[in-house]
CSV table of C-alpha atoms in Angstrom, one decimal:
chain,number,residue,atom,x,y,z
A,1,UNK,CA,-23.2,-12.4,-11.5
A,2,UNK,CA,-22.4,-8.7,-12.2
A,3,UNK,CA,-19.8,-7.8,-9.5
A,4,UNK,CA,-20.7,-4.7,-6.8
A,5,UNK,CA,-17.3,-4.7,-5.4
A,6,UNK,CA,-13.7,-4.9,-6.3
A,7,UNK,CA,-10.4,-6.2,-4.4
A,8,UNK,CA,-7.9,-6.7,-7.1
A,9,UNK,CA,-4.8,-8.7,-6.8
A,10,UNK,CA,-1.9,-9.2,-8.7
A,11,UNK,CA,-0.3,-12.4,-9.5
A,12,UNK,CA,3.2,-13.0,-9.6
A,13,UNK,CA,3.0,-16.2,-11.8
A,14,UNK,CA,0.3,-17.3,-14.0
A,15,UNK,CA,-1.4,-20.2,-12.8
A,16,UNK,CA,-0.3,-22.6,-15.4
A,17,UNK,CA,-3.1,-25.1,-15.6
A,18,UNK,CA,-5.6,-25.6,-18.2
A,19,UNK,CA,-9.4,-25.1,-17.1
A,20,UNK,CA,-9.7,-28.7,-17.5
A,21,UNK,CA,-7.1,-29.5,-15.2
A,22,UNK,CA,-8.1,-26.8,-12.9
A,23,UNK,CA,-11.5,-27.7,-12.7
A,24,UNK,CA,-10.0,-31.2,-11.6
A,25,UNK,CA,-8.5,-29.7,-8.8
A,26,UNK,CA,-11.2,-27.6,-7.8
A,27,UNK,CA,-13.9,-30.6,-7.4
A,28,UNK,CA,-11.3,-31.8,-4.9
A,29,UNK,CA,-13.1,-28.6,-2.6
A,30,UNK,CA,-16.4,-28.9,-3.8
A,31,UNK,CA,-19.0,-27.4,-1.2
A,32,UNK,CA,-20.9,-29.9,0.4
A,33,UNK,CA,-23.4,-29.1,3.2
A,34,UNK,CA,-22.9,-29.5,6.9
A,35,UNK,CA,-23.8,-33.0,8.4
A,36,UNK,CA,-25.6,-32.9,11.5
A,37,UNK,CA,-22.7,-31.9,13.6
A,38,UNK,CA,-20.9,-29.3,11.5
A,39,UNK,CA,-20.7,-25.8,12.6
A,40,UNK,CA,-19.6,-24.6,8.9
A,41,UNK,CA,-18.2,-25.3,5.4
A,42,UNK,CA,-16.5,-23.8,2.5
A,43,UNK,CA,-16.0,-25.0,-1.0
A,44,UNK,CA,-16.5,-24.7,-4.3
A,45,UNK,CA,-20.0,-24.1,-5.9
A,46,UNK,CA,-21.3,-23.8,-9.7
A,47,UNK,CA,-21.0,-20.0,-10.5
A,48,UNK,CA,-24.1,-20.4,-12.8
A,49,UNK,CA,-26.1,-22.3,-10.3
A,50,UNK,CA,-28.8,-24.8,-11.8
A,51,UNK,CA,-28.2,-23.8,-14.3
A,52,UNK,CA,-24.4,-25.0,-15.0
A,53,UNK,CA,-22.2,-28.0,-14.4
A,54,UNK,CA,-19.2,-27.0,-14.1
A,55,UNK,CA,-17.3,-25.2,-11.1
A,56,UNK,CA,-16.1,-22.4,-13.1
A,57,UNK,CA,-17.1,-20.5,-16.0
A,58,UNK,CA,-14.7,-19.2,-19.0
A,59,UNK,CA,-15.2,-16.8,-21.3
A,60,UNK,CA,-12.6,-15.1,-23.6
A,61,UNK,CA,-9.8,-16.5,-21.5
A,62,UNK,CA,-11.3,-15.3,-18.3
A,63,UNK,CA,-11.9,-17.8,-15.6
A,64,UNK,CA,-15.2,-17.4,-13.2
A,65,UNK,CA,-15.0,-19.0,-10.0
A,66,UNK,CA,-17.5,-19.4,-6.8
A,67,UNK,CA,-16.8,-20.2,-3.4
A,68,UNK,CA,-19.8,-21.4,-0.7
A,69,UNK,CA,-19.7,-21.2,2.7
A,70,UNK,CA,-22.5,-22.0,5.4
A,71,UNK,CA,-22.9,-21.7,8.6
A,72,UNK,CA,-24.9,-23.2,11.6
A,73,UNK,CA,-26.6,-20.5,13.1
A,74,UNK,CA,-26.7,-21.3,17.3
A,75,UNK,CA,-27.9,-18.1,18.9
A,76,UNK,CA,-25.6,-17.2,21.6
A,77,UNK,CA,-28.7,-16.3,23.9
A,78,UNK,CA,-30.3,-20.0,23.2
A,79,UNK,CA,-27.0,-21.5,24.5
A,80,UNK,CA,-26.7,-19.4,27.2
A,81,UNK,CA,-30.1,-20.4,28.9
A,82,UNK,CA,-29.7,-24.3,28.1
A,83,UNK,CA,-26.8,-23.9,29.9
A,84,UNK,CA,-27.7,-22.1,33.2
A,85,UNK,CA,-30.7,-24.6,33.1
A,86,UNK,CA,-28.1,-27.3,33.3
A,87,UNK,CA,-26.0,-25.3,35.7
A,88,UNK,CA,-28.6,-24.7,38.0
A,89,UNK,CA,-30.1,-28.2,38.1
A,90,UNK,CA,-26.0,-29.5,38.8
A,91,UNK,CA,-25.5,-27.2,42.0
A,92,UNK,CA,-29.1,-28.2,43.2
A,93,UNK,CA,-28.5,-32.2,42.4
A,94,UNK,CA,-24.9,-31.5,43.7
A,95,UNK,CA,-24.8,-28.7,46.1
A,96,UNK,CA,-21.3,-27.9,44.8
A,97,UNK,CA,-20.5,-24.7,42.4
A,98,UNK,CA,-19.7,-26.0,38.6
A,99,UNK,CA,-16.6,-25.1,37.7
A,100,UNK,CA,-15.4,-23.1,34.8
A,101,UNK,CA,-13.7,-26.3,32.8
A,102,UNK,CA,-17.2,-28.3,33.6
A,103,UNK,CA,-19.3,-25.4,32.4
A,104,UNK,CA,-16.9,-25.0,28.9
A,105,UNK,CA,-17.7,-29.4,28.7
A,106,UNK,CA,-21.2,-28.5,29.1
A,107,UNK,CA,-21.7,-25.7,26.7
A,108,UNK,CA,-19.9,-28.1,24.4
A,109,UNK,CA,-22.4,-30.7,24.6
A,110,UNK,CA,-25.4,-28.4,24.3
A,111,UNK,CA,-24.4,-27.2,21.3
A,112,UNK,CA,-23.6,-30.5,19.7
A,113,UNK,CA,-27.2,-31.2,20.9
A,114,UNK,CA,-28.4,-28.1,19.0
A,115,UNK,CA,-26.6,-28.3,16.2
A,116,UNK,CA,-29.2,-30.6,14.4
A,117,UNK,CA,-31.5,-28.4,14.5
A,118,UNK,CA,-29.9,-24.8,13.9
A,119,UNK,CA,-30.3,-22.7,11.0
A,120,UNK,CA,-28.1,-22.4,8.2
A,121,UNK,CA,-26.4,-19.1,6.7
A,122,UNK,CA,-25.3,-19.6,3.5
A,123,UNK,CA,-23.6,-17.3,1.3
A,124,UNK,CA,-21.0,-16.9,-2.0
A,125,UNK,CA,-18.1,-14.5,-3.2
A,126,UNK,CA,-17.4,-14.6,-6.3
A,127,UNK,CA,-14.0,-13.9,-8.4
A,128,UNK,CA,-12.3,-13.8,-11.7
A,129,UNK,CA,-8.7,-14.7,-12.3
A,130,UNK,CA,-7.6,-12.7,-15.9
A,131,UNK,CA,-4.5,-14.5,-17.4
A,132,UNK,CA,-4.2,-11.1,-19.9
A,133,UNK,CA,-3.9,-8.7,-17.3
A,134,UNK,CA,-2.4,-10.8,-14.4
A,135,UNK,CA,-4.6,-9.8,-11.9
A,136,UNK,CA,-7.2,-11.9,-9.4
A,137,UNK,CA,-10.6,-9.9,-8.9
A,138,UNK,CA,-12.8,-10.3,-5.6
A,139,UNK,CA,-16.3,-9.3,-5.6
A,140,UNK,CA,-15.9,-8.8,-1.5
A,141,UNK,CA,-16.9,-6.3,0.9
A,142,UNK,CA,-13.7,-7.2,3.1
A,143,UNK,CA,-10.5,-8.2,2.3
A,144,UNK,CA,-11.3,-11.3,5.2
A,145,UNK,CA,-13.7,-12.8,2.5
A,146,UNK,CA,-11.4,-12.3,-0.4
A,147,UNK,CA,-8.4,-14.0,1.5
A,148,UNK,CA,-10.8,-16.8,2.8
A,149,UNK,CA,-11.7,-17.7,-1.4
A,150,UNK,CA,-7.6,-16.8,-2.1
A,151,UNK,CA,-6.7,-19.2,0.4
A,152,UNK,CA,-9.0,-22.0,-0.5
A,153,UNK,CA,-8.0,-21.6,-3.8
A,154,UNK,CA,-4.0,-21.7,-3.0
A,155,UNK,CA,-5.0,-25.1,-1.3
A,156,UNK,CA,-6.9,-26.3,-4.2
A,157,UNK,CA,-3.9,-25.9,-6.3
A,158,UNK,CA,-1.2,-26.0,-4.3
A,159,UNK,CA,0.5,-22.7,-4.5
A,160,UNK,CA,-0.7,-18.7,-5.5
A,161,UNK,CA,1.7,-16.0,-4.8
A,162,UNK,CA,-1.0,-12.7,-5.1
A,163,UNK,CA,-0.7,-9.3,-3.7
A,164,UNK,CA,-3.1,-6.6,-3.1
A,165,UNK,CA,-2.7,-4.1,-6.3
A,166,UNK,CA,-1.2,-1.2,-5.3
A,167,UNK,CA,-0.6,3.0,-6.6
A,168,UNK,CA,2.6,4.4,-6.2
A,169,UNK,CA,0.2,7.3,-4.8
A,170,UNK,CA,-1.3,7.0,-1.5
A,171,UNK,CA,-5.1,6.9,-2.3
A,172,UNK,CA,-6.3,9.1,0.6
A,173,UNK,CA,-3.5,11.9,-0.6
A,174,UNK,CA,-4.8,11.6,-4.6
A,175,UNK,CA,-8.2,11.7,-3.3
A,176,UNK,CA,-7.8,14.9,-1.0
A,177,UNK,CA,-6.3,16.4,-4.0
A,178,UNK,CA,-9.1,15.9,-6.0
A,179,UNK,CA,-11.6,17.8,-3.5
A,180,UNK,CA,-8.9,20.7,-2.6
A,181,UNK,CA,-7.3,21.5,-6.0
A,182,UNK,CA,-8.7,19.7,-8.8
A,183,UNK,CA,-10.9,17.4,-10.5
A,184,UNK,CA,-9.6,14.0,-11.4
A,185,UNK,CA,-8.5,13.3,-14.8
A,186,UNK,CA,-10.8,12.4,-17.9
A,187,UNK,CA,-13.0,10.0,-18.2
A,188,UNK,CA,-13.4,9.9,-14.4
A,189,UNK,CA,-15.6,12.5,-12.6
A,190,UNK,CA,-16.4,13.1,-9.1
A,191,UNK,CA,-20.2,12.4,-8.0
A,192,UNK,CA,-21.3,13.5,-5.0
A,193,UNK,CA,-21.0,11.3,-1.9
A,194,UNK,CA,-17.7,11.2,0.0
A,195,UNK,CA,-16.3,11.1,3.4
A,196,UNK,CA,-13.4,12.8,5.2
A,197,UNK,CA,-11.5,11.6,8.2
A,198,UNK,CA,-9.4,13.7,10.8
A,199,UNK,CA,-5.9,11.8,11.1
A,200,UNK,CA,-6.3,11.7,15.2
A,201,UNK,CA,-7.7,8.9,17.1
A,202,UNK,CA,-11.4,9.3,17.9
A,203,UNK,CA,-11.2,12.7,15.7
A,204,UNK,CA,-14.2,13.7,13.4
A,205,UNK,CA,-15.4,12.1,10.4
A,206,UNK,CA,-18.0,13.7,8.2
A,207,UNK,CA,-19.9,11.9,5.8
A,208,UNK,CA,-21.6,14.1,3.0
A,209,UNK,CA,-24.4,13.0,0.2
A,210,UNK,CA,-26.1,15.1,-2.6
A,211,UNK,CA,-23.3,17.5,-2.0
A,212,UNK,CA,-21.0,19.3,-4.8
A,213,UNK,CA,-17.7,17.8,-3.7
A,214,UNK,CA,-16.0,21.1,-5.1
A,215,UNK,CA,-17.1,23.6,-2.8
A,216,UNK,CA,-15.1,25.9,0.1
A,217,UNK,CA,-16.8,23.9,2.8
A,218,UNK,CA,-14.8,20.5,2.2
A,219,UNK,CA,-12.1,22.7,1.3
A,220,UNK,CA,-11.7,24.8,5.0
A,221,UNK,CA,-11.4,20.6,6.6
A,222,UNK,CA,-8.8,20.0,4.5
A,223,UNK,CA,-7.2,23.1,5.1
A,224,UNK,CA,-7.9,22.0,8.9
A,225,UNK,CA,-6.3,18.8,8.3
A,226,UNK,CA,-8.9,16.3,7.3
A,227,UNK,CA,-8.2,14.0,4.3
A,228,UNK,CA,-10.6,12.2,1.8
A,229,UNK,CA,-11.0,7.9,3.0
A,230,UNK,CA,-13.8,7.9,0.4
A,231,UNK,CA,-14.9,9.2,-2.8
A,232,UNK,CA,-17.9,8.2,-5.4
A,233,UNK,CA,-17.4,8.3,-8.7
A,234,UNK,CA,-18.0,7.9,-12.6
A,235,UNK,CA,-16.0,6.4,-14.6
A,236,UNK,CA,-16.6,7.4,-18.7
A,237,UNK,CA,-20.0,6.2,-19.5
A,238,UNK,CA,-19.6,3.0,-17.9
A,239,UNK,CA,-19.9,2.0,-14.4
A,240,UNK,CA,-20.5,4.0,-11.3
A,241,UNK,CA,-18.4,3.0,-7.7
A,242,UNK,CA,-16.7,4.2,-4.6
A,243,UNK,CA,-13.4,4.5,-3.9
A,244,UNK,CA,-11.9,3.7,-0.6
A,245,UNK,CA,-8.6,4.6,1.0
A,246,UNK,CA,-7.6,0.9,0.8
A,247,UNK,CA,-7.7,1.2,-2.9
A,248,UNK,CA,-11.0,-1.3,-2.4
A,249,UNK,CA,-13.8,-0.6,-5.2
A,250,UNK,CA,-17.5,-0.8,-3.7
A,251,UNK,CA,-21.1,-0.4,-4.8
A,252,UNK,CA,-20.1,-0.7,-8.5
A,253,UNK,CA,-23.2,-0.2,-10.8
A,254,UNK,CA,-23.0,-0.7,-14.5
A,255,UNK,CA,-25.1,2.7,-16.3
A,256,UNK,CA,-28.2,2.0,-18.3
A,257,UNK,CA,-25.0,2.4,-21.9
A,258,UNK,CA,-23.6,-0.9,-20.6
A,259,UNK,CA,-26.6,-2.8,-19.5
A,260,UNK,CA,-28.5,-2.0,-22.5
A,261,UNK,CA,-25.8,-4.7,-24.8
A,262,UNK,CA,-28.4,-7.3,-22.9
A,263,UNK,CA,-31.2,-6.4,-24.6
A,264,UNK,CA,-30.5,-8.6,-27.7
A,265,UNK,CA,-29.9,-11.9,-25.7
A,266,UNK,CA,-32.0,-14.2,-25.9
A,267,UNK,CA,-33.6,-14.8,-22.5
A,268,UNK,CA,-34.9,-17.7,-22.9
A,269,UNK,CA,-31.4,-18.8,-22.7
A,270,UNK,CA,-30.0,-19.2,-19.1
A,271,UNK,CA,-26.0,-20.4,-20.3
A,272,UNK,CA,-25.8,-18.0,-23.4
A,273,UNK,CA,-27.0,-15.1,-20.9
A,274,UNK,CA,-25.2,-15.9,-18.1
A,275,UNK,CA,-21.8,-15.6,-20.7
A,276,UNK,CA,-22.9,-12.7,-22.7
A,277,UNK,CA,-23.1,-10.6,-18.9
A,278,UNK,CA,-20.0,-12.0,-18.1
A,279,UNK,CA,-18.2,-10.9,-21.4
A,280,UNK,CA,-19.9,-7.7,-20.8
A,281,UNK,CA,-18.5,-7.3,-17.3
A,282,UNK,CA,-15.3,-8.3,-17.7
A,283,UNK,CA,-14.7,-6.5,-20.5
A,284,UNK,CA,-15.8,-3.1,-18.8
A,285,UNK,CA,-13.4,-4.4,-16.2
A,286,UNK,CA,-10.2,-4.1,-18.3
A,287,UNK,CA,-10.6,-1.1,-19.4
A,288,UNK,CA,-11.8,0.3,-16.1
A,289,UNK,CA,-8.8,-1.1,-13.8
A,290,UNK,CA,-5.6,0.1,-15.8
A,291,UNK,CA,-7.4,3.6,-15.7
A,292,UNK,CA,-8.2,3.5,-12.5
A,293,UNK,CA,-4.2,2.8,-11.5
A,294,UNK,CA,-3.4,5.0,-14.1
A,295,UNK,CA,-5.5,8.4,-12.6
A,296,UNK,CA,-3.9,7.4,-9.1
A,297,UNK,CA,-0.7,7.2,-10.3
A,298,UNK,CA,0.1,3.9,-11.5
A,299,UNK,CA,0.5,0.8,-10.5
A,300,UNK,CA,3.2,0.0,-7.2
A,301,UNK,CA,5.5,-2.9,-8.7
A,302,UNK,CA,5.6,-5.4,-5.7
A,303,UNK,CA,7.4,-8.7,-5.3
A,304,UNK,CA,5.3,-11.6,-3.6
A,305,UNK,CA,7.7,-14.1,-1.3
């Protein structure tokens, strides 16, 4: 459940439905499995698994929510063969070359014949909507999957007007800062992992780990133009993460202070756990995002058509 990456949105409206009502709409999208001859699906699962019934989760106003999506897995190479097998018997049978609108009927009907039997992929993002701070927040590695959940959930309730949060400072220039004239602001503290990019097509990018960021090297590739795209961090005694040009939030990792608040659950437990970590998290969470927009700048003010 404890979120390893952050894309945070902004909502321009609250979404003014009670979690009764939106878990009504919600079921509505339910994830079901693929039938036989379904390539994929996406719906809505139980955040807490087996061990919950319900297709969200609230706790102190917060609102936990868990998309599914599964695949059929048809390896292109496995098609590819049936299908010159089946080419290659037509032209013999035939003596006549298979056209290119044949062949695309044919590789149709293979895979419909393979589909049965192909593998599934499945896999969940996760997110939280926050009524008290107004924001969305994706635990997604790209913004695709976060805009795949946002837009099932806009059709599960018919409307969500969201943004990407936004600094008034470009991220890249607050970042290059950081490693050319100063460290950021307390409680946040450069680690030492980042990566710097050349602003030309094709140019250099070096990555750098177990390295003081604050040093004359980085320094002389900034001077020669290069700008910071990625930066790890600390934030307080709280949660560790890297910051990305796109003001994305990866590998977050709670420190042993937070994660030591579990050790009086009882874990024997499964629903009273499963809230106490989510308290924990979200509660990290809004003090960590205001401060995060606040050390790059603040927050852009945007309007959502």
């Amino acid at each position: 459940m404890w979120f390893k990456n952050l894309i945070v949105y902004r909502l321009s409206n609250p979404i003014d439905l009670s979690a009764d009502e939106l878990e009504t709409r919600l079921e509505e999208f339910a994830y079901r499995p693929c039938t036989s001859q379904e390539k994929s699906k996406y719906g809505w699962s139980k955040p807490m698994g087996k061990h919950g019934e319900s297709l969200l989760h609230v706790t102190d106003g917060n609102i936990l929510l868990c998309a599914k999506k599964e695949d059929k897995m048809l390896p292109a190479s496995v098609v590819k063969e049936a299908l010159d097998e089946k080419i290659e018997q037509i032209e013999a049978d035939t003596a006549r070359p298979v056209k290119k609108k044949e062949k695309d009927a044919l590789k149709e009907e293979i895979e419909h014949q393979l589909l049965p039997r192909a593998f599934s992929r499945l896999g969940t993002t996760r997110a939280y909507i926050s009524p008290k701070m107004g924001l969305i927040i994706v635990d997604a590695s790209s913004h695709n999957k976060a805009e795949d959940l946002l837009a099932l959930l806009r059709k599960s309730i018919g409307s969500l007007a969201v943004l990407p949060v936004q600094s008034k400072a470009a991220v890249e220039q607050t970042m290059t800062d950081w490693l050319q004239n100063e460290t950021p602001t307390h409680p946040f503290e450069l680690l030492e992992e980042a990566e710097l990019k050349s602003p030309l097509d094709g140019g250099p990018i070096i990555r750098c780990k177990n390295q003081d960021l604050i040093c004359n090297e980085l320094k002389a590739h900034i001077e020669n133009g290069m700008f910071a795209v990625k930066v790890a961090m600390q934030y307080a005694e709280s949660l560790t993460f890297v910051l990305n040009e796109d003001l994305t939030v990866k590998r977050v990792k709670f420190t042993d202070v937070v994660m030591e608040q579990k050790e009086d659950q009882d874990k024997d437990d499964k629903a009273a756990c499963f809230d106490a970590d989510f308290a924990i998290m979200t509660g990290e969470f809004e003090q960590f995002i205001p401060a995060l927009l606040d050390v790059l700048g603040g927050e852009e003010q945007t309007i959502s058509e």
